[in-house]
Coordinates of C-alpha atoms and ligand atoms in Angstrom, one line a residue:
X193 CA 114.3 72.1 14.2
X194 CA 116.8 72.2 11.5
X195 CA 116.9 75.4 9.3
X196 CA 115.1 74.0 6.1
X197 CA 112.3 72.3 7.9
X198 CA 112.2 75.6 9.6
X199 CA 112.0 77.8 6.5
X200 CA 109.5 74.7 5.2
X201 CA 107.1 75.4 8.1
X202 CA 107.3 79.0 7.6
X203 CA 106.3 79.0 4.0
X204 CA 103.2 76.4 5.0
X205 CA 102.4 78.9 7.6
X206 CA 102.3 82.0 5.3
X207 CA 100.3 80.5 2.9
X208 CA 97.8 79.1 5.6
X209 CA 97.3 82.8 6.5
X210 CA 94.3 83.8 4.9
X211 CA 94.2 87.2 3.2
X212 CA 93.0 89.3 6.4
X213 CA 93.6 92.5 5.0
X214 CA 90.9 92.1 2.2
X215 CA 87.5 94.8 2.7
X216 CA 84.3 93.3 2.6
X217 CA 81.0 94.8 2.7
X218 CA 79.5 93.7 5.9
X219 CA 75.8 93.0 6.3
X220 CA 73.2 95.4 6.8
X221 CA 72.4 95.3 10.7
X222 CA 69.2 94.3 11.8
X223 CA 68.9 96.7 14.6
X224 CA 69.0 100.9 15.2
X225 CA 71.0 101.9 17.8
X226 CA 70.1 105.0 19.6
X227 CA 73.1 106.4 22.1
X228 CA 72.1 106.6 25.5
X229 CA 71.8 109.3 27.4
X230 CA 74.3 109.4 30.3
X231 CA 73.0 110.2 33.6
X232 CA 74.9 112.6 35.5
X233 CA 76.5 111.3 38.5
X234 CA 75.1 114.4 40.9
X235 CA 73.3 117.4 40.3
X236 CA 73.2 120.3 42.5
X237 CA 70.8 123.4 42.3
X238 CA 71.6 126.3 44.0
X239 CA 68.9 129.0 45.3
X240 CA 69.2 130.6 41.7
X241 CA 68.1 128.0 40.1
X242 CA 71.7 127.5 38.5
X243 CA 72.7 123.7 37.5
X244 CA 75.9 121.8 38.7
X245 CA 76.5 118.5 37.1
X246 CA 79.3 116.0 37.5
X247 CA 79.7 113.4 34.3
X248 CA 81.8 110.3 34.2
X249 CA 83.5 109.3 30.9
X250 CA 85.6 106.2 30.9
X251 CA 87.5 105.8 27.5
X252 CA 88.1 102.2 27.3
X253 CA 88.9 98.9 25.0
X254 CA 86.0 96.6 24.0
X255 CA 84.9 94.2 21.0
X256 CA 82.1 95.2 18.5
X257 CA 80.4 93.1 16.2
X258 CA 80.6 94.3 12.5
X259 CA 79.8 91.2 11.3
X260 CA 77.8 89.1 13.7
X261 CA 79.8 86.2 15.8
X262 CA 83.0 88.0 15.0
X263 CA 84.3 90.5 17.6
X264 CA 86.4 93.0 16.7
X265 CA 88.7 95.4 18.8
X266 CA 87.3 98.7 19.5
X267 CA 87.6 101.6 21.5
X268 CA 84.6 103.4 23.3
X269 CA 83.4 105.6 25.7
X270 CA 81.7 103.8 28.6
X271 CA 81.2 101.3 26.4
X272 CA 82.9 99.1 23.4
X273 CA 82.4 101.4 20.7
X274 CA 81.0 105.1 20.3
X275 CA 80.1 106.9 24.0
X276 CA 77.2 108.1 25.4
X277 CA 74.7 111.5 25.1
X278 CA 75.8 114.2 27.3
X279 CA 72.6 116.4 27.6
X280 CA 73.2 119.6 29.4
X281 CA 71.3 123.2 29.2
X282 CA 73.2 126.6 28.2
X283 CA 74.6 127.8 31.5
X284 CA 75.0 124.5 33.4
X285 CA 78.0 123.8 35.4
X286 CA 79.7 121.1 34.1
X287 CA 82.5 118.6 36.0
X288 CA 83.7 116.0 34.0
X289 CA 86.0 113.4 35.1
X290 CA 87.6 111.6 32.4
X291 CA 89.2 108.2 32.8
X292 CA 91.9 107.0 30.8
X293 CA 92.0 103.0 30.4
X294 CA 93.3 102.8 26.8
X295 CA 96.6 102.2 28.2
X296 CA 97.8 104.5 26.3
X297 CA 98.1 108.4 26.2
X298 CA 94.7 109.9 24.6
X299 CA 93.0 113.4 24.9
X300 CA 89.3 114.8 24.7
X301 CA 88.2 117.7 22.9
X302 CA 84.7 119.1 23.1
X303 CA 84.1 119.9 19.6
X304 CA 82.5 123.5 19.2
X305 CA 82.2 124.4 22.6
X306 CA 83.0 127.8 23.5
X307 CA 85.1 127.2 26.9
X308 CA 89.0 128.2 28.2
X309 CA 91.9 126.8 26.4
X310 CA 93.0 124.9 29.3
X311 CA 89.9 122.7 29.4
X312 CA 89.4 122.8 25.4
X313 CA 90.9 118.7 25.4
X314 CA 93.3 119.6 22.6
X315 CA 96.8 117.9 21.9
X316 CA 98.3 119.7 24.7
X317 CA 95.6 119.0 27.6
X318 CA 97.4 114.9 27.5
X319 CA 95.8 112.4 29.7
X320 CA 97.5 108.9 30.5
X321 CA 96.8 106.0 30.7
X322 CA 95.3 105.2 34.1
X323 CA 94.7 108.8 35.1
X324 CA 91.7 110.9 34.8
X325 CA 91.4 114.5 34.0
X326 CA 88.6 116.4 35.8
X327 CA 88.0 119.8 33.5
X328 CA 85.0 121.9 35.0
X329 CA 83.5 124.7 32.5
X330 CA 79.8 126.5 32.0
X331 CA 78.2 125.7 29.5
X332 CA 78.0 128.8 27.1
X333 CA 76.8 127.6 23.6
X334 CA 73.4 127.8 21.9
X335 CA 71.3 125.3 22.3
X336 CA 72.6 122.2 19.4
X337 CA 74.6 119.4 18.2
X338 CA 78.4 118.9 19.5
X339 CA 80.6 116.3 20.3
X340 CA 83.5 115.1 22.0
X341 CA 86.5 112.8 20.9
X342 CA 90.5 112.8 21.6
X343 CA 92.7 115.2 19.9
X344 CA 96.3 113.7 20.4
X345 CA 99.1 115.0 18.2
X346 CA 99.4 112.3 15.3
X347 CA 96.7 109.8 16.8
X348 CA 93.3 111.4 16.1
X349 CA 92.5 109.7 13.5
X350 CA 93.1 106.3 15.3
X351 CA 91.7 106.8 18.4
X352 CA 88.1 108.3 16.0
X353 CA 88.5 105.3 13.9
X354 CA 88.4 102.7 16.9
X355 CA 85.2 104.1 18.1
X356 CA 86.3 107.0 20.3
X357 CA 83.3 109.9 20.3
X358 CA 80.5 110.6 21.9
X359 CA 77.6 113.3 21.2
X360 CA 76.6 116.7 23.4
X361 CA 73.4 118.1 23.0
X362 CA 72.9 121.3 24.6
X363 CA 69.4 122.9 25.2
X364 CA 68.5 126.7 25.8
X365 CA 65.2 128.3 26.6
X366 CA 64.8 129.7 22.9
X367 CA 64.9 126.2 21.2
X368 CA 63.1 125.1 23.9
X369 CA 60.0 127.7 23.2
X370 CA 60.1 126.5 19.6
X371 CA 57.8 123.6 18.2
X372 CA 59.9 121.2 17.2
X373 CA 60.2 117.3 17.5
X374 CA 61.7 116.8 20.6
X375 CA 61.4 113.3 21.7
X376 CA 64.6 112.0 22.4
X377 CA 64.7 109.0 20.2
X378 CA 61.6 108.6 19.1
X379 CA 60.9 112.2 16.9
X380 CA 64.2 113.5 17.4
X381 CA 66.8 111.3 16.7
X382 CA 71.0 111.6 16.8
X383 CA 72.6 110.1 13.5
X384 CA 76.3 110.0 13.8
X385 CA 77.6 108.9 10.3
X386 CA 81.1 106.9 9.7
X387 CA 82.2 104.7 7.2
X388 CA 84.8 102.1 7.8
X389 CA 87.4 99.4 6.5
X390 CA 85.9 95.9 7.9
X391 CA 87.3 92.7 6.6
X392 CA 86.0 89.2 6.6
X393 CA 87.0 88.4 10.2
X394 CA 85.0 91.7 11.5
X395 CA 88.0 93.5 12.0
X396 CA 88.5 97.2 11.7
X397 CA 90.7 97.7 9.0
X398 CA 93.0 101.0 9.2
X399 CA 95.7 102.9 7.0
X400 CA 96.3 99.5 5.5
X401 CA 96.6 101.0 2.2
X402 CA 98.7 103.5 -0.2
X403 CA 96.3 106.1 -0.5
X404 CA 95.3 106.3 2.5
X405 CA 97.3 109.1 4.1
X406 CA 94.7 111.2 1.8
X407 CA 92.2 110.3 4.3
X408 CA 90.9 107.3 5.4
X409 CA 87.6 105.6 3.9
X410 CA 85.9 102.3 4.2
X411 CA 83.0 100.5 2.3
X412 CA 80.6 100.1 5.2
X413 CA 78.6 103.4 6.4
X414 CA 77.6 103.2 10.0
X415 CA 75.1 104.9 11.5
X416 CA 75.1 105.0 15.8
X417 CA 77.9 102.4 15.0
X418 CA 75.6 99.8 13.0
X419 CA 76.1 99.2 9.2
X420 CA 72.8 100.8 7.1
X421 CA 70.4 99.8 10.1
X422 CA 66.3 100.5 9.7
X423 CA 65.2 103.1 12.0
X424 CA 62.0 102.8 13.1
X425 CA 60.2 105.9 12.7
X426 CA 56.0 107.5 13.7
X427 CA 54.5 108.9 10.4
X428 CA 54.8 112.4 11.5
X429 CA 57.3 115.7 11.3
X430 CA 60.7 114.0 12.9
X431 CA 64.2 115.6 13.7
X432 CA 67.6 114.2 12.8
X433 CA 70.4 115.4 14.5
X434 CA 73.4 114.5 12.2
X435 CA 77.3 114.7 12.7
X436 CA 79.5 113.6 10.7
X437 CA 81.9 112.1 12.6
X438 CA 83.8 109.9 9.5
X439 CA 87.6 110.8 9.5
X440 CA 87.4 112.0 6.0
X441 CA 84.2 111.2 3.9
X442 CA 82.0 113.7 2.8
X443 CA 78.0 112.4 2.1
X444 CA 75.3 114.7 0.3
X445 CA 72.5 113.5 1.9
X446 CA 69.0 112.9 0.8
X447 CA 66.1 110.8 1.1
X448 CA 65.5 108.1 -2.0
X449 CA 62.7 109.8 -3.1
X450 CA 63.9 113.4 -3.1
X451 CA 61.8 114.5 -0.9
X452 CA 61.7 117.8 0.9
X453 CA 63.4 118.0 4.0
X454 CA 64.2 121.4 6.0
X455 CA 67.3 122.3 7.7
X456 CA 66.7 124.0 10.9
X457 CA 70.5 123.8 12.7
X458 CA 74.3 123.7 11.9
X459 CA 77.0 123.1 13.8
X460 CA 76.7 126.0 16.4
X461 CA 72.6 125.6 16.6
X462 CA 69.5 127.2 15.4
X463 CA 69.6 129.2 12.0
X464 CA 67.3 132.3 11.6
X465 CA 64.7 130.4 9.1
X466 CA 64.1 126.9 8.3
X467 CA 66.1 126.0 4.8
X468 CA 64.6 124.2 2.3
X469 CA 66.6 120.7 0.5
X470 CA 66.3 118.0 -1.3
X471 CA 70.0 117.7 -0.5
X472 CA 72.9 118.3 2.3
X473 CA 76.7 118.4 1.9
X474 CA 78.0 117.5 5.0
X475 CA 82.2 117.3 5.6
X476 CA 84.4 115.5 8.3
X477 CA 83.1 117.5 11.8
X478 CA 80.1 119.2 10.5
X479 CA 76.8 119.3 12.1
X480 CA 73.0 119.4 10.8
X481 CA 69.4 118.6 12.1
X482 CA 66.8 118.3 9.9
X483 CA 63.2 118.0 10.1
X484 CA 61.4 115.7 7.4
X485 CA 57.5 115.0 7.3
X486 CA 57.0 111.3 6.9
X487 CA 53.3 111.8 7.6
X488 CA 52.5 110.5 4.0
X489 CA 54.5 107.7 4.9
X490 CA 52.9 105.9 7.2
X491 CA 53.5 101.5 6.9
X492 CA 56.2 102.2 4.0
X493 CA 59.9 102.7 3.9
X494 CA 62.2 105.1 2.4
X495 CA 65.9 105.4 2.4
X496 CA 68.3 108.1 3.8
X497 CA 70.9 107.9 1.0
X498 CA 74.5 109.8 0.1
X499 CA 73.8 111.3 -3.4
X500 CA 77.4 111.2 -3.4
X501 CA 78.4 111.5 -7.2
X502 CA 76.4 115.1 -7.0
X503 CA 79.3 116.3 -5.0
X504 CA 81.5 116.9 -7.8
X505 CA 84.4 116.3 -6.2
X506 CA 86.9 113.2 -7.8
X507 CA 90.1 112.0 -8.0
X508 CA 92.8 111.9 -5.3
X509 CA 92.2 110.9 -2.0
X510 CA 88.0 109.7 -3.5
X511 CA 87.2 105.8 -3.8
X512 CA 84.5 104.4 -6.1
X513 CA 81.9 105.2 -3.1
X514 CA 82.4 108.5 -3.5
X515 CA 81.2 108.0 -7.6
X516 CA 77.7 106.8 -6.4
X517 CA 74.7 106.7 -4.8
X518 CA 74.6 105.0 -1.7
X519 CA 72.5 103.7 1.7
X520 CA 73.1 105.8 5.1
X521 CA 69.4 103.6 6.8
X522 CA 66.4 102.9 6.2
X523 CA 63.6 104.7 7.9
X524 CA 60.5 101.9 8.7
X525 CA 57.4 104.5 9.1
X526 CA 54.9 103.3 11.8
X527 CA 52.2 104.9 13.6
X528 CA 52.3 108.5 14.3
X529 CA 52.7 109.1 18.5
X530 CA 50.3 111.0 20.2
X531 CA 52.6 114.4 20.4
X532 CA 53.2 115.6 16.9
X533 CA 55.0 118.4 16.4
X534 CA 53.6 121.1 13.8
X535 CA 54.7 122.8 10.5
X536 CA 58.6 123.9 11.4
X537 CA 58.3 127.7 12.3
X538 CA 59.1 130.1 9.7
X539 CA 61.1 132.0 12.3
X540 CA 63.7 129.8 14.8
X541 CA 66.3 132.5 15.8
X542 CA 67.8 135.6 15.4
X543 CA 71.3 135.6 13.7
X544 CA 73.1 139.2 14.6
X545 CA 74.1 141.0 11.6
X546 CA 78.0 140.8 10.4
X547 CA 80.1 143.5 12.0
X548 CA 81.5 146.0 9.6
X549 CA 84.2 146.9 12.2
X550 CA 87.1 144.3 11.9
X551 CA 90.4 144.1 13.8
X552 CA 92.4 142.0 11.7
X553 CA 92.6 140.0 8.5
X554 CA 94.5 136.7 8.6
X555 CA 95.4 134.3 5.5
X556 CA 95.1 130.5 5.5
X557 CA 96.6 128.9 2.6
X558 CA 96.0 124.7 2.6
X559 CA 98.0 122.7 0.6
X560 CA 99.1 119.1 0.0
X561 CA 102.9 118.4 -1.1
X562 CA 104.2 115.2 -2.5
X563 CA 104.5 112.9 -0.9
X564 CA 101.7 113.3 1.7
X565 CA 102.6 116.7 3.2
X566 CA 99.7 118.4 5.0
X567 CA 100.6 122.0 5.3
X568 CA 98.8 125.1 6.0
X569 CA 100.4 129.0 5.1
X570 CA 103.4 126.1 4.3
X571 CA 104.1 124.7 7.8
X572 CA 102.8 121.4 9.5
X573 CA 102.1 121.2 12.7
X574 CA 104.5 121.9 15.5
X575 CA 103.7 121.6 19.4
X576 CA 106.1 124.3 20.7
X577 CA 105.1 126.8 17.8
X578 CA 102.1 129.6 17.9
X579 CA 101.4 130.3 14.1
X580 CA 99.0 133.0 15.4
X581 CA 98.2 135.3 18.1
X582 CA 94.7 137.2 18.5
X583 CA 93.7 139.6 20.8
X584 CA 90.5 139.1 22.9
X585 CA 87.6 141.0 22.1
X586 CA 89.0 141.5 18.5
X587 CA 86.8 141.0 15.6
X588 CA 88.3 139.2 12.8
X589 CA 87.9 137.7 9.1
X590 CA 90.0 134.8 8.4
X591 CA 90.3 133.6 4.8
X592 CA 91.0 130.4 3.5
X593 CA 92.2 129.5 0.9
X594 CA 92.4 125.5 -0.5
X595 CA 95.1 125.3 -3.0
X596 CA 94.7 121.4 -3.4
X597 CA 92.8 119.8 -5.8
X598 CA 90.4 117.7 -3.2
X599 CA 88.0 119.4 -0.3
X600 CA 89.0 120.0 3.4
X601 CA 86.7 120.6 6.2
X602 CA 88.1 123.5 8.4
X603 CA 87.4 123.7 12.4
X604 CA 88.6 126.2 14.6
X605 CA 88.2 125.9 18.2
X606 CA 87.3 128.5 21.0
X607 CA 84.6 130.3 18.8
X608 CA 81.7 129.9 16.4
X609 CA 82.2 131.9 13.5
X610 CA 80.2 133.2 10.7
X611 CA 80.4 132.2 7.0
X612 CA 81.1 135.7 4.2
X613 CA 81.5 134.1 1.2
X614 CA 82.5 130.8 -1.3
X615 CA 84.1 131.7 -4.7
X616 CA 83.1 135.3 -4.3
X617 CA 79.8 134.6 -4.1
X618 CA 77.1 133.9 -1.4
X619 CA 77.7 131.2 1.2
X620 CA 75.2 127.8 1.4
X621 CA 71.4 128.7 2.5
X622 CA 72.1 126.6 5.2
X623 CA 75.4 127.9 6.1
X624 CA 74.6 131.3 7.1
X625 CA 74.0 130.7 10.9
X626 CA 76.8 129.8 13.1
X627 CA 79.5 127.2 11.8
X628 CA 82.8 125.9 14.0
X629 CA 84.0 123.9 10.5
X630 CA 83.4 124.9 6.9
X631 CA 84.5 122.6 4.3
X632 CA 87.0 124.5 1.8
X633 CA 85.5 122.9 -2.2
X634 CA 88.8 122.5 -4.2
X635 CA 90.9 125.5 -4.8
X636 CA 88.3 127.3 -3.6
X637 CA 88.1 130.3 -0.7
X638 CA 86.0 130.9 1.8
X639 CA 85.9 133.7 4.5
X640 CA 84.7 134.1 7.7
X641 CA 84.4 136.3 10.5
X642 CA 84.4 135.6 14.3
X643 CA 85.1 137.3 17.2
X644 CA 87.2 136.0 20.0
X645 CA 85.2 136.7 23.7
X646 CA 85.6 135.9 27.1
X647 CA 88.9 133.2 27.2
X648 CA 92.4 134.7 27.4
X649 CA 95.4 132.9 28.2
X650 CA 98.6 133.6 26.8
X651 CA 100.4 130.1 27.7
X652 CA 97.6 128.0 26.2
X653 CA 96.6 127.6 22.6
X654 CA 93.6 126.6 20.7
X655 CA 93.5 125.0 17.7
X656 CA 92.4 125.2 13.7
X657 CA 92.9 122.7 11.3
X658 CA 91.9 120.3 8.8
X659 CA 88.7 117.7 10.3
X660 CA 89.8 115.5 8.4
X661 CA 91.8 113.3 10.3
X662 CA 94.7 111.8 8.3
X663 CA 95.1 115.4 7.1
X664 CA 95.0 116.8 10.9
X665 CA 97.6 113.9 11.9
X666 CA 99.7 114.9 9.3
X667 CA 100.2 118.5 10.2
X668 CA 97.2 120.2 8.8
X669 CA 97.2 121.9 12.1
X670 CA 98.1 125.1 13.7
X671 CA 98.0 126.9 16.9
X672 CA 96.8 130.5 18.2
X673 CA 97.0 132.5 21.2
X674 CA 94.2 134.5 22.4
X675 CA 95.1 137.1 24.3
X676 CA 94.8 140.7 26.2
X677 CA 95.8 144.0 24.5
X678 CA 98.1 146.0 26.2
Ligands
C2O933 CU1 86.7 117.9 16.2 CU2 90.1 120.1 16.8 O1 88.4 118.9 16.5
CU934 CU1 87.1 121.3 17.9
CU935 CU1 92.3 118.3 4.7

């Protein structure tokens, strides 16, 4: 072919190319999606009664249709996007083998458990491609909402993105005294909430744009993967189990008429009393359940909605979404079942006072440079550097302080800790249980106190950082030691 037919052909072609990298709002899907529940591939019960189970997890490629008739390219967790429900009961066994068939390196963290470093799935814990890594831990968490997804250095937010989490529920004998809804998708339902960059050919759009190193958004808010999908629901008291599991949105959830709804769990389970909303910020990482009473409801529909413009948050790294009101699903209200769980009881746990006794006091200072720097106390992220060391059995209060201009959602592995203050003042009503991320409001501080129990290693880190991910990729990160005195 000679050059100028060549260049002629070139031209034709590029203009043929239609504009692929364009967002559109997809359709609302016609159907809810609840996750399944994986069944363990053996269980052993030993004369005590104690549980072993072995769980297989196969992070893979797949297609997913956004849009319907056009498949896009995913990632999942036995299947093509999202994973599975691991349900497992505080003091289980647990052996997990997790298989790699990405075809490409990947890791996978088990968000809020309290379990060794070694086993914790952070960026150092690496599994490649065609290999699988078998990590065996108790369970020892209170009875709640966690989850799993990779954690590699620099590709968190891409492996999220492409559909790679999954949900834990654990159970323990005091939740499990309580009357609550507790029919696993019918009364008590998981809500994993994302938003995402789809454009007219179905495709997942990602970091396709300038701004987006601020944290990644999209137009289309997914619920169990499915864009705004009606959930049908029986006119009765029902639970919602809610992660946010977006890599950087924050929603203030609600129902369209305002309603009453009452928080009963965060991130790290059960709080001491049921908390009364109309609303419920939730950032990158965070976990809620609700109850709501749709008795009244019965044969009408009502809306789960982001009140998002009562944030008050704006400006860099926000889109227009953020400015508004907007659909998470619609709940269809049918028939009420024949087990109805009563009123929500006035008492759910028993949250142990603060210690007055600390160890240590540690400073976290968050900031974001030009040019898309992601620091914290001034450093990014460095594999081979510990930014902290913390000695087991030590009480601490960590205080964090956001000296950007935009909210970050802070998570720090190994432990659950316990929320002091905001701005000086009182934490959320429904942030006084136990919380693994806390979302920092611009330039604001917030402190918290943990204490660091049971897991010791002196060659193995845990993590804290920003959740969300874009910020996390970009060095929002650091590392810390727990180890013995001596
Ligand atoms: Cu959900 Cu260190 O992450
Ligand atoms: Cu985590
Ligand atoms: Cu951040």
């Amino acid at each position: 072919m000679n050059s100028k037919l060549g260049f002629a052909v070139l031209i034709v072609g590029l203009l043929a190319v239609p504009a692929c990298d364009t967002e559109v709002v997809i359709p609302a899907a016609t159907e809810f999606s609840r996750p399944p529940l994986l069944a363990p591939d053996s269980m052993d019960i030993d004369a005590e009664g104690n549980r072993t189970l072995d769980f297989s997890l196969t992070m893979q490629r797949g297609k997913t249709e956004f849009i319907p008739g056009r498949p896009a390219s995913t990632m999942g967790i036995n299947g093509d996007f999202l994973g599975p429900v691991v349900r497992v009961s505080r003091g289980d066994t647990v052996n997990f083998h997790v298989q790699n068939k990405l075809g490409e390196l990947t890791t996978l963290h088990w968000h809020g458990l309290h379990i060794p470093p070694d086993v914790d799935g952070g960026p150092h814990q690496q599994i490649a491609a065609d290999t699988t890594w078998s990590p065996s831990f108790t369970i020892d968490n209170r009875a709640g909402l966690y989850w799993f997804h990779p954690h590699l250095e620099g590709l968190t937010g891409r492996h999220v993105y492409n559909g790679l989490a999954g949900l834990m529920i654990i159970d323990d004998e005091e939740e499990g005294a309580l009357d609550l809804p507790r029919s696993y998708g019918v009364d008590d339902i998981p809500i994993i909430v994302q938003d995402r960059r789809i454009d007219e050919d179905g495709n997942l759009l990602y970091m396709n744009e300038f701004t987006d190193h601020t944290g990644m958004r999209g137009r289309s808010v997914l619920v169990n993967g499915k864009h705004t999908p009606p959930l049908g629901v029986p006119a009765q008291r029902i639970r919602l189990r809610i992660l946010n599991a977006s890599n950087a949105r924050f929603y203030n959830l609600g129902f369209s008429d305002s309603r009453n709804f009452q928080v009963i769990a965060s991130d790290g389970g059960l709080l001491a009393q049921p908390v009364t909303q109309t609303r419920l910020r939730i950032g990158s990482g965070e976990r809620y359940e609700i109850v709501v009473d749709l008795t009244d409801m019965r044969g009408k529909t009502i809306e789960m909605q982001s009140f998002s413009s009562e944030l008050g948050f704006s400006g860099a790294g926000f889109d227009e979404l953020d400015g508004t009101t907007f659909p998470i699903m619609t709940l269809e209200v049918g028939t009420p079942t024949a087990t109805v769980a009563g009123p929500v009881p006035q008492t759910l746990s028993v949250i142990p006072e603060l210690k007055t006794s600390i160890q240590n006091t540690r400073s976290f200072v968050v900031r974001m440079g030009v040019g898309g720097v992601m620091t914290i106390n001034n450093k990014t992220m460095k594999m081979s550097r510990i930014d902290e060391t913390v000695f087991l059995g030590d009480t601490e209060e960590w205080v964090l302080r956001n000296a950007s201009g935009v909210p970050h959602p802070i998570h720090i592995h190994d432990v659950q800790f316990r929320v002091l203050s905001r701005r000086q003042g009182a934490p959320l009503p429904y942030e006084t249980g136990w919380k693994d991320t806390v979302v920092l409001g611009p330039r604001e501080t917030v402190r918290v106190q943990m204490t660091f129990e049971d897991f010791a290693n002196p060659d193995v880190p845990y993590m804290y950082h920003c959740h969300i991910l874009e910020h996390e990729d970009r060095g929002m990160m650091g590392q810390f030691l727990v180890v013995n005195r001596n």
